[in-house]
Coordinates of C-alpha atoms in Angstrom, one line a residue:
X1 CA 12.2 -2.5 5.4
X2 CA 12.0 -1.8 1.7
X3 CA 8.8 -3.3 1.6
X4 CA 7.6 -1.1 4.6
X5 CA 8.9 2.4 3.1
X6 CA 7.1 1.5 -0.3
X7 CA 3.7 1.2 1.2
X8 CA 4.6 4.4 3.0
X9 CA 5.2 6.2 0.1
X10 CA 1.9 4.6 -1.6
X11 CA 0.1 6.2 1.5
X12 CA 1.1 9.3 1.1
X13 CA 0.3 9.4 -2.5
X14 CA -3.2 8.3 -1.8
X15 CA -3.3 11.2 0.4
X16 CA -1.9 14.1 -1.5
X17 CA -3.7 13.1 -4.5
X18 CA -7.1 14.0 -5.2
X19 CA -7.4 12.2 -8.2
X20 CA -7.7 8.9 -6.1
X21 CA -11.6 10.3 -5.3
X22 CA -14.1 8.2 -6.7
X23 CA -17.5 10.7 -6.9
X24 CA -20.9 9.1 -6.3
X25 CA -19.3 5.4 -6.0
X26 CA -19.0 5.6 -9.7
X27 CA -15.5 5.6 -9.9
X28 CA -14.9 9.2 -11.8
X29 CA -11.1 10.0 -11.3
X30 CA -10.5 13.4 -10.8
X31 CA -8.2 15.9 -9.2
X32 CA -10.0 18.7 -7.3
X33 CA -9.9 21.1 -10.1
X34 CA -11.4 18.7 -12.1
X35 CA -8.3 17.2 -13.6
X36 CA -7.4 13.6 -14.2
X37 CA -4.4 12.6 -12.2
X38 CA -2.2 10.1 -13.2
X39 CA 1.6 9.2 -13.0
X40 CA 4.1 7.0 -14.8
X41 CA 5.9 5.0 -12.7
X42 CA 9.4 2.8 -13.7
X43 CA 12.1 1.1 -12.5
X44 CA 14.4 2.0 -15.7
X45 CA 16.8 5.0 -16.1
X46 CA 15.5 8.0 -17.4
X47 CA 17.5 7.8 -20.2
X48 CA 15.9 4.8 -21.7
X49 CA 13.4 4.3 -24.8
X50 CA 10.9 3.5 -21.9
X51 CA 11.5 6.1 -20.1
X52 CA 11.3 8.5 -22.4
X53 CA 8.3 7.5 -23.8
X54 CA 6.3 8.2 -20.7
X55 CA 7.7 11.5 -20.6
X56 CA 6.0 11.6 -24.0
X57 CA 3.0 10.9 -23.5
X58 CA 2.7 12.5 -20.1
X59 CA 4.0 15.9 -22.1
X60 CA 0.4 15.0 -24.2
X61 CA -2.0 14.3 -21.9
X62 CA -1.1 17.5 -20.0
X63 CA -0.9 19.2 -22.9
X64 CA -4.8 18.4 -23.6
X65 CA -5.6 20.1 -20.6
X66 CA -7.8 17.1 -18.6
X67 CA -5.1 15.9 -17.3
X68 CA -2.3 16.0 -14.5
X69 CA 0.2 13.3 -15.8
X70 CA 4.0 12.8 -14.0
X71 CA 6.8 10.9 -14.2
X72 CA 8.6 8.7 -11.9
X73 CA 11.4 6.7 -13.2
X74 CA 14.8 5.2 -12.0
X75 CA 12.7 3.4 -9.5
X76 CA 12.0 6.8 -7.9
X77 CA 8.4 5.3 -7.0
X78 CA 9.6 1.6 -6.3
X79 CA 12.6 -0.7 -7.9
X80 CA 9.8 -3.9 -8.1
X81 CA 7.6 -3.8 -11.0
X82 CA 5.6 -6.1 -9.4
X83 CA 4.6 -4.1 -6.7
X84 CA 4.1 -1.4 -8.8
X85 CA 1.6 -3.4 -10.3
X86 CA -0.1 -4.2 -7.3
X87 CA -0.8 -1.0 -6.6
X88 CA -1.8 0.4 -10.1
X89 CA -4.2 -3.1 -9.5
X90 CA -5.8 -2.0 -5.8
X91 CA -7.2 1.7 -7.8
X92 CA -3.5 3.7 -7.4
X93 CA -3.8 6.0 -10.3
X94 CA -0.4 4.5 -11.9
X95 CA 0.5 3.5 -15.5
X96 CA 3.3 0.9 -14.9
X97 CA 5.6 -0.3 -17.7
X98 CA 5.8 -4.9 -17.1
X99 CA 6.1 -7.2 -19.8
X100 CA 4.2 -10.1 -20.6
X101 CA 5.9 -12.4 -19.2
X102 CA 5.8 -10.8 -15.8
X103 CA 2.2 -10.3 -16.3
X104 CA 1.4 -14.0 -17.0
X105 CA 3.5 -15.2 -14.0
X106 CA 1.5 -12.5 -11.3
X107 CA -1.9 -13.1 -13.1
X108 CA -1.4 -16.7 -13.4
X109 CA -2.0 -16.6 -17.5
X110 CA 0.8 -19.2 -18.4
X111 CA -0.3 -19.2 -22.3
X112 CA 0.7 -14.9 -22.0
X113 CA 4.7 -16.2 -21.8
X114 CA 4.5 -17.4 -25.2
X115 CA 5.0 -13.5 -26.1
X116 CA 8.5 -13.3 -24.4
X117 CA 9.5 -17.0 -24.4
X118 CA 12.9 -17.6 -25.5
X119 CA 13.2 -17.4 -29.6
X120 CA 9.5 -17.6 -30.2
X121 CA 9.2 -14.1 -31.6
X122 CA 11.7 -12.4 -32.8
X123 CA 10.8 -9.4 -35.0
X124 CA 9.5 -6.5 -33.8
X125 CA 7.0 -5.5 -36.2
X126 CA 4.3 -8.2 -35.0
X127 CA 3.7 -6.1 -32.2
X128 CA 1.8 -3.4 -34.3
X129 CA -0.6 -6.6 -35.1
X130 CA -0.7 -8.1 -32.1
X131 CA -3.5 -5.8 -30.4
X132 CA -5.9 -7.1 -33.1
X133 CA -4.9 -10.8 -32.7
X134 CA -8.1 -12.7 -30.5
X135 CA -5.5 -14.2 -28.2
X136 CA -4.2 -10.7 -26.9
X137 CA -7.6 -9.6 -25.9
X138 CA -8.4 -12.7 -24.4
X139 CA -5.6 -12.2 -22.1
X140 CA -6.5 -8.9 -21.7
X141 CA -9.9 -10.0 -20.5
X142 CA -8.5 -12.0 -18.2
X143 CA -6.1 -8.9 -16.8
X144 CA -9.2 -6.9 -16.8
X145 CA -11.2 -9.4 -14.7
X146 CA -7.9 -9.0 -11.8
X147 CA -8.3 -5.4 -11.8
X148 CA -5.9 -4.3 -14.5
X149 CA -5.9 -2.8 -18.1
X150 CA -3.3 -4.2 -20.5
X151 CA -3.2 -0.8 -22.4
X152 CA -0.1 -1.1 -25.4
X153 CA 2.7 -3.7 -25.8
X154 CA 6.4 -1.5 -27.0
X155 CA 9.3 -3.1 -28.2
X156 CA 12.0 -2.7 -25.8
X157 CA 14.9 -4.6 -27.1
X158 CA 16.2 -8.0 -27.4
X159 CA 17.8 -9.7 -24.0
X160 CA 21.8 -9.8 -24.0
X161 CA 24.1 -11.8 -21.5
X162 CA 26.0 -8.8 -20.0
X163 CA 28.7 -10.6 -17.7
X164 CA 32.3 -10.3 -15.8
X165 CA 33.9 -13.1 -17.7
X166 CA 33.5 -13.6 -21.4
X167 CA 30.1 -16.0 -22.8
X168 CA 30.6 -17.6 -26.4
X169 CA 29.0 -21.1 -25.6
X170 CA 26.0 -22.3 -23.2
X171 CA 28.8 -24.1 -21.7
X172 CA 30.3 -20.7 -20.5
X173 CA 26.8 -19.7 -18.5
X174 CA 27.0 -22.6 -16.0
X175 CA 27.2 -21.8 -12.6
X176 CA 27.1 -17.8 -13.2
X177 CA 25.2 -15.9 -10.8
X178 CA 22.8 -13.9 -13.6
X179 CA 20.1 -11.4 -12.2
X180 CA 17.5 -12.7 -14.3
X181 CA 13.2 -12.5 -14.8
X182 CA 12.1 -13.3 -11.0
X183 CA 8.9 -15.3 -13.6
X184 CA 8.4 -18.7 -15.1
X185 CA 10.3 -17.4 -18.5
X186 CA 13.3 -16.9 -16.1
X187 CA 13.6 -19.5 -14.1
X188 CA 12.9 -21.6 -17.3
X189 CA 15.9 -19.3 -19.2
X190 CA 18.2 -20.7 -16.1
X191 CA 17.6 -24.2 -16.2
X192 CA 18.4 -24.8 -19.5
X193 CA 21.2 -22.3 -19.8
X194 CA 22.7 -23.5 -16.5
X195 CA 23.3 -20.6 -14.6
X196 CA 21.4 -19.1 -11.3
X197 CA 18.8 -17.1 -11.9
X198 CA 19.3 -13.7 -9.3
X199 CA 15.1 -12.3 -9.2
X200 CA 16.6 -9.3 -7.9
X201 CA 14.9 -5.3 -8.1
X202 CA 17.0 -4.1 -11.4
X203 CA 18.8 -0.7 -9.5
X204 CA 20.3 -2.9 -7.1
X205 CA 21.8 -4.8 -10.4
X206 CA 25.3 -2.5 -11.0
X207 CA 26.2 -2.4 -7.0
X208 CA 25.9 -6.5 -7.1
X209 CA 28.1 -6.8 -9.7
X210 CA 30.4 -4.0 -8.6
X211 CA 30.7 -6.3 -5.3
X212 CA 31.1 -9.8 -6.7
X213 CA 27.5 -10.4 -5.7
X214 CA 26.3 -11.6 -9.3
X215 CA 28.6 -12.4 -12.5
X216 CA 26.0 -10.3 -14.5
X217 CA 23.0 -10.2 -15.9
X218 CA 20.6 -10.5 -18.9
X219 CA 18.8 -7.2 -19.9
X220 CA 18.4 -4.7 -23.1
X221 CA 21.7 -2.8 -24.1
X222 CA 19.3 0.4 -23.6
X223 CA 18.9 -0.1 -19.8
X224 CA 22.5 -1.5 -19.9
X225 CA 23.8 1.5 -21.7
X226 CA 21.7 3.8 -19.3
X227 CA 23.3 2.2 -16.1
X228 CA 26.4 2.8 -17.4
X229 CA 27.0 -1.4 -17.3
X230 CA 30.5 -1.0 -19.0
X231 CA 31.9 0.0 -15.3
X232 CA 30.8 -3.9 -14.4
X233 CA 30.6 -6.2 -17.1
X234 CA 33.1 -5.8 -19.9
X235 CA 31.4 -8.8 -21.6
X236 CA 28.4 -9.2 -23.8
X237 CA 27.0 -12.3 -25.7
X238 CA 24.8 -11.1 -28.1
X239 CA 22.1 -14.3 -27.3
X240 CA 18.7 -12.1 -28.0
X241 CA 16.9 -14.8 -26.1
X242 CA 14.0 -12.4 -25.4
X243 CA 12.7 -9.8 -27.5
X244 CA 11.7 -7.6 -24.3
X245 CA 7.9 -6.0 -25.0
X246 CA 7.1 -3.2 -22.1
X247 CA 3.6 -3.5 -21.4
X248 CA 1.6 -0.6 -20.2
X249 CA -0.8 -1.8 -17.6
X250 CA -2.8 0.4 -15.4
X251 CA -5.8 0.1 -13.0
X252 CA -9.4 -0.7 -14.4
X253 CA -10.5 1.4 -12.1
X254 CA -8.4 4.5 -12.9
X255 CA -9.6 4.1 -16.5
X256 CA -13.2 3.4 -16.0
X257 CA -12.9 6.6 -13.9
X258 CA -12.6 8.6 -16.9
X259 CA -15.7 10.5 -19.1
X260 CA -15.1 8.2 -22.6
X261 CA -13.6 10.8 -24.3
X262 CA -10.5 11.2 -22.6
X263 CA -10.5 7.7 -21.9
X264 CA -10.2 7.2 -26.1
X265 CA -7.4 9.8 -25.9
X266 CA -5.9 8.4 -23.1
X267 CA -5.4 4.9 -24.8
X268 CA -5.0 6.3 -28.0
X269 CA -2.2 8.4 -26.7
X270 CA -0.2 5.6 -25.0
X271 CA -0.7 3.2 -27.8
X272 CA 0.5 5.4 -30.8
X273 CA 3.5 6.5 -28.5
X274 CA 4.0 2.9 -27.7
X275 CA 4.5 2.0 -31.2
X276 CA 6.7 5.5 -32.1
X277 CA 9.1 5.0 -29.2
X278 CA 9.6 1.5 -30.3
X279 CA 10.7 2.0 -33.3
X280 CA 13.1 5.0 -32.3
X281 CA 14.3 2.6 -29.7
X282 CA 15.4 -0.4 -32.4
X283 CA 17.4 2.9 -34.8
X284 CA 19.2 3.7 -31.5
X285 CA 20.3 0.2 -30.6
X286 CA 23.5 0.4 -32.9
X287 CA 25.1 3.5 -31.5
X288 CA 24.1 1.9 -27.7
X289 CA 26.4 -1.0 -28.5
X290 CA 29.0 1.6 -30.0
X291 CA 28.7 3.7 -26.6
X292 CA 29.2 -0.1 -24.9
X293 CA 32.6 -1.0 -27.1
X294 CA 33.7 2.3 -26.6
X295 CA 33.6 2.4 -23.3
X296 CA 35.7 -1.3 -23.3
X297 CA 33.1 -3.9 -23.6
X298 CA 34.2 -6.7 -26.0
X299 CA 31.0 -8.1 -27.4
X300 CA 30.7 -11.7 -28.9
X301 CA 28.1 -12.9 -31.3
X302 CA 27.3 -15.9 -30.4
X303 CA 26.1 -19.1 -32.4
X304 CA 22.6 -18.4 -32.0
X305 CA 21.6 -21.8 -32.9
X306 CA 23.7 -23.5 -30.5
X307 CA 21.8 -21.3 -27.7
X308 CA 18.5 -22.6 -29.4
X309 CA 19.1 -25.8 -29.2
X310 CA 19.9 -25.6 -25.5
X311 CA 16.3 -24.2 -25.2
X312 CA 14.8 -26.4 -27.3
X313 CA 13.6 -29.0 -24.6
X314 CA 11.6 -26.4 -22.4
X315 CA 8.8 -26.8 -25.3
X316 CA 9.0 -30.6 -26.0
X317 CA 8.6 -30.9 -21.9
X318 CA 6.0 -28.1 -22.0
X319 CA 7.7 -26.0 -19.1
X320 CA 5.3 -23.2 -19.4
X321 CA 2.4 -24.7 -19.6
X322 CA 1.0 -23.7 -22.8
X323 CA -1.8 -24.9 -24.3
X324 CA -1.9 -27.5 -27.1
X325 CA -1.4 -25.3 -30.5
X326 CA -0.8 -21.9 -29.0
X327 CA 2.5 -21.0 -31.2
X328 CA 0.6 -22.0 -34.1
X329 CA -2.3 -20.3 -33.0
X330 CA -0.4 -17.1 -32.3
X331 CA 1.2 -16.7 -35.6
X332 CA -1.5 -17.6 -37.6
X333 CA -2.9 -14.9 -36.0
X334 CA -0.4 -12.4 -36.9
X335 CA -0.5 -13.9 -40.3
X336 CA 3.0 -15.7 -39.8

């Protein structure tokens, strides 16, 4: 039935939106009073560093005047990324925040995981190189040749255990019921931390836990904190298995639409927001686990090299299929 009412809603946006026209079979996207339309579509709260960042760079683009830009968060649009993604992919004129790892499980690129594989990178500012590196825009040629644009890579946080009963060991994870990555990274996650990974849409996270459904889940504290999480799990092991990138992705056809001005601006625009809202989201991450212990969450650090460890074995046995060399590879490239 969900399924059902979100292709309803994707008809009736290709119907009141004239932007979807594509003159002369050339592609030009255009509303009828010759504006681009476009809209921003998440599944976070709007609250978040994600979120918020849309907003921003929607604010922009209409600003500039070509452009009819909106903003649907909170799942407003659709709680699945992935289908959200589907769509920007089939011409929908949508800018969709994924991740990589998402990405490289739908588009069947496994050597894209190695960008959110557990403790592979783990500082943020390798994502203002990354862009540059010949391994990112060979994957984006490869997204291109599917039908989507991989515009701008944000950091979004590092991946925390947020659970019902307290996590200090890997010990502590078996048999938990985690809403995890519905991807390769996720299920990989699970089988070496021992617990079972829940691919569920992320608003229908809080209820589950509220109802015994899942023991909790593994997400950012800034979509935690925005959920209001410290209602449902007064735990958090502070594992930062993933440093979670948002990845901007949105149709090649909705971009090659656009006179090559405003298509510069356009990517220009969501790029250099990309890289301010990332940083404004790590100086916030402090007070978003003061706003958690405040509200009663007890958070543990964790021995992060016992978590490691437990990881280890899912590159010796090459789980995600990467190619021979590709972490070496990667961080030569970002000069490692």
């Amino acid at each position: 039935m969900k399924r059902v009412q979100f292709f309803l809603v994707i008809a009736v946006i290709l119907m009141l939106l004239p932007g979807v026209a594509f003159a002369g079979g050339q592609g030009e996207a255009g509303a009828s009073d010759g504006k681009i339309t476009v809209t921003f579509a998440g599944t976070e709260a709007a609250t978040t560093t994600q979120s918020k960042m849309m907003q921003a760079v929607a604010d922009v683009l209409n600003a500039d005047g070509r452009f009819d830009a909106e903003v649907l968060v909170a799942g407003a649009l659709s709680g699945d990324t992935d289908a959200l993604v589907t769509q920007a992919k089939l011409g929908v004129p949508l800018v969709v925040p994924s991740d990589p790892g998402r990405l490289a499980s739908q588009f069947n690129i496994p050597d894209m995981n190695i960008l959110m594989a557990p403790y592979v990178l783990t500082d943020p500012a390798v994502l203002e190189k990354l862009p540059d590196t010949e391994l990112f825009k060979t994957w984006s040629s490869q997204l291109e040749k599917q039908g989507i644009v991989l515009i701008a890579d944000m950091y979004n946080g590092f991946r925390n255990f947020y659970t019902v009963d307290k996590v200090e060991h890997v010990e502590d994870l078996s048999g938990m019921r985690i809403r995890g990555f519905g991807n390769d990274i996720g299920n990989a996650l699970a089988k070496y931390f021992g617990f079972a990974n829940i691919a569920i849409p992320f608003g229908e996270v809080f209820p589950a836990i509220q109802q015994g459904a899942l023991d909790g889940t593994e997400v950012q504290v800034s979509a935690a904190a925005g959920n209001a999480f410290w209602d449902v799990t007064p735990y958090i092991a502070i594992t930062k298995h993933y440093m979670l990138q948002t990845a901007f992705v949105c149709s090649t056809r909705l971009l090659n639409g656009m006179p090559e001005d405003a298509k510069e601006f356009f990517l220009k625009t969501i790029r250099d927001k990309a890289l301010e809202y990332g940083a404004i989201g790590q100086e916030a991450e402090a007070g978003l686990y003061k706003k958690m212990t405040d509200n009663g969450v007890t958070i543990t650090e964790v021995d992060l090299e016992e978590f490691q460890d437990a990881i280890a074995p899912l590159y010796s046995n090459n789980d995600l299929k990467f190619s021979p060399g590709l972490k070496d590879n990667l961080f030569d490239q970002l000069g490692m």
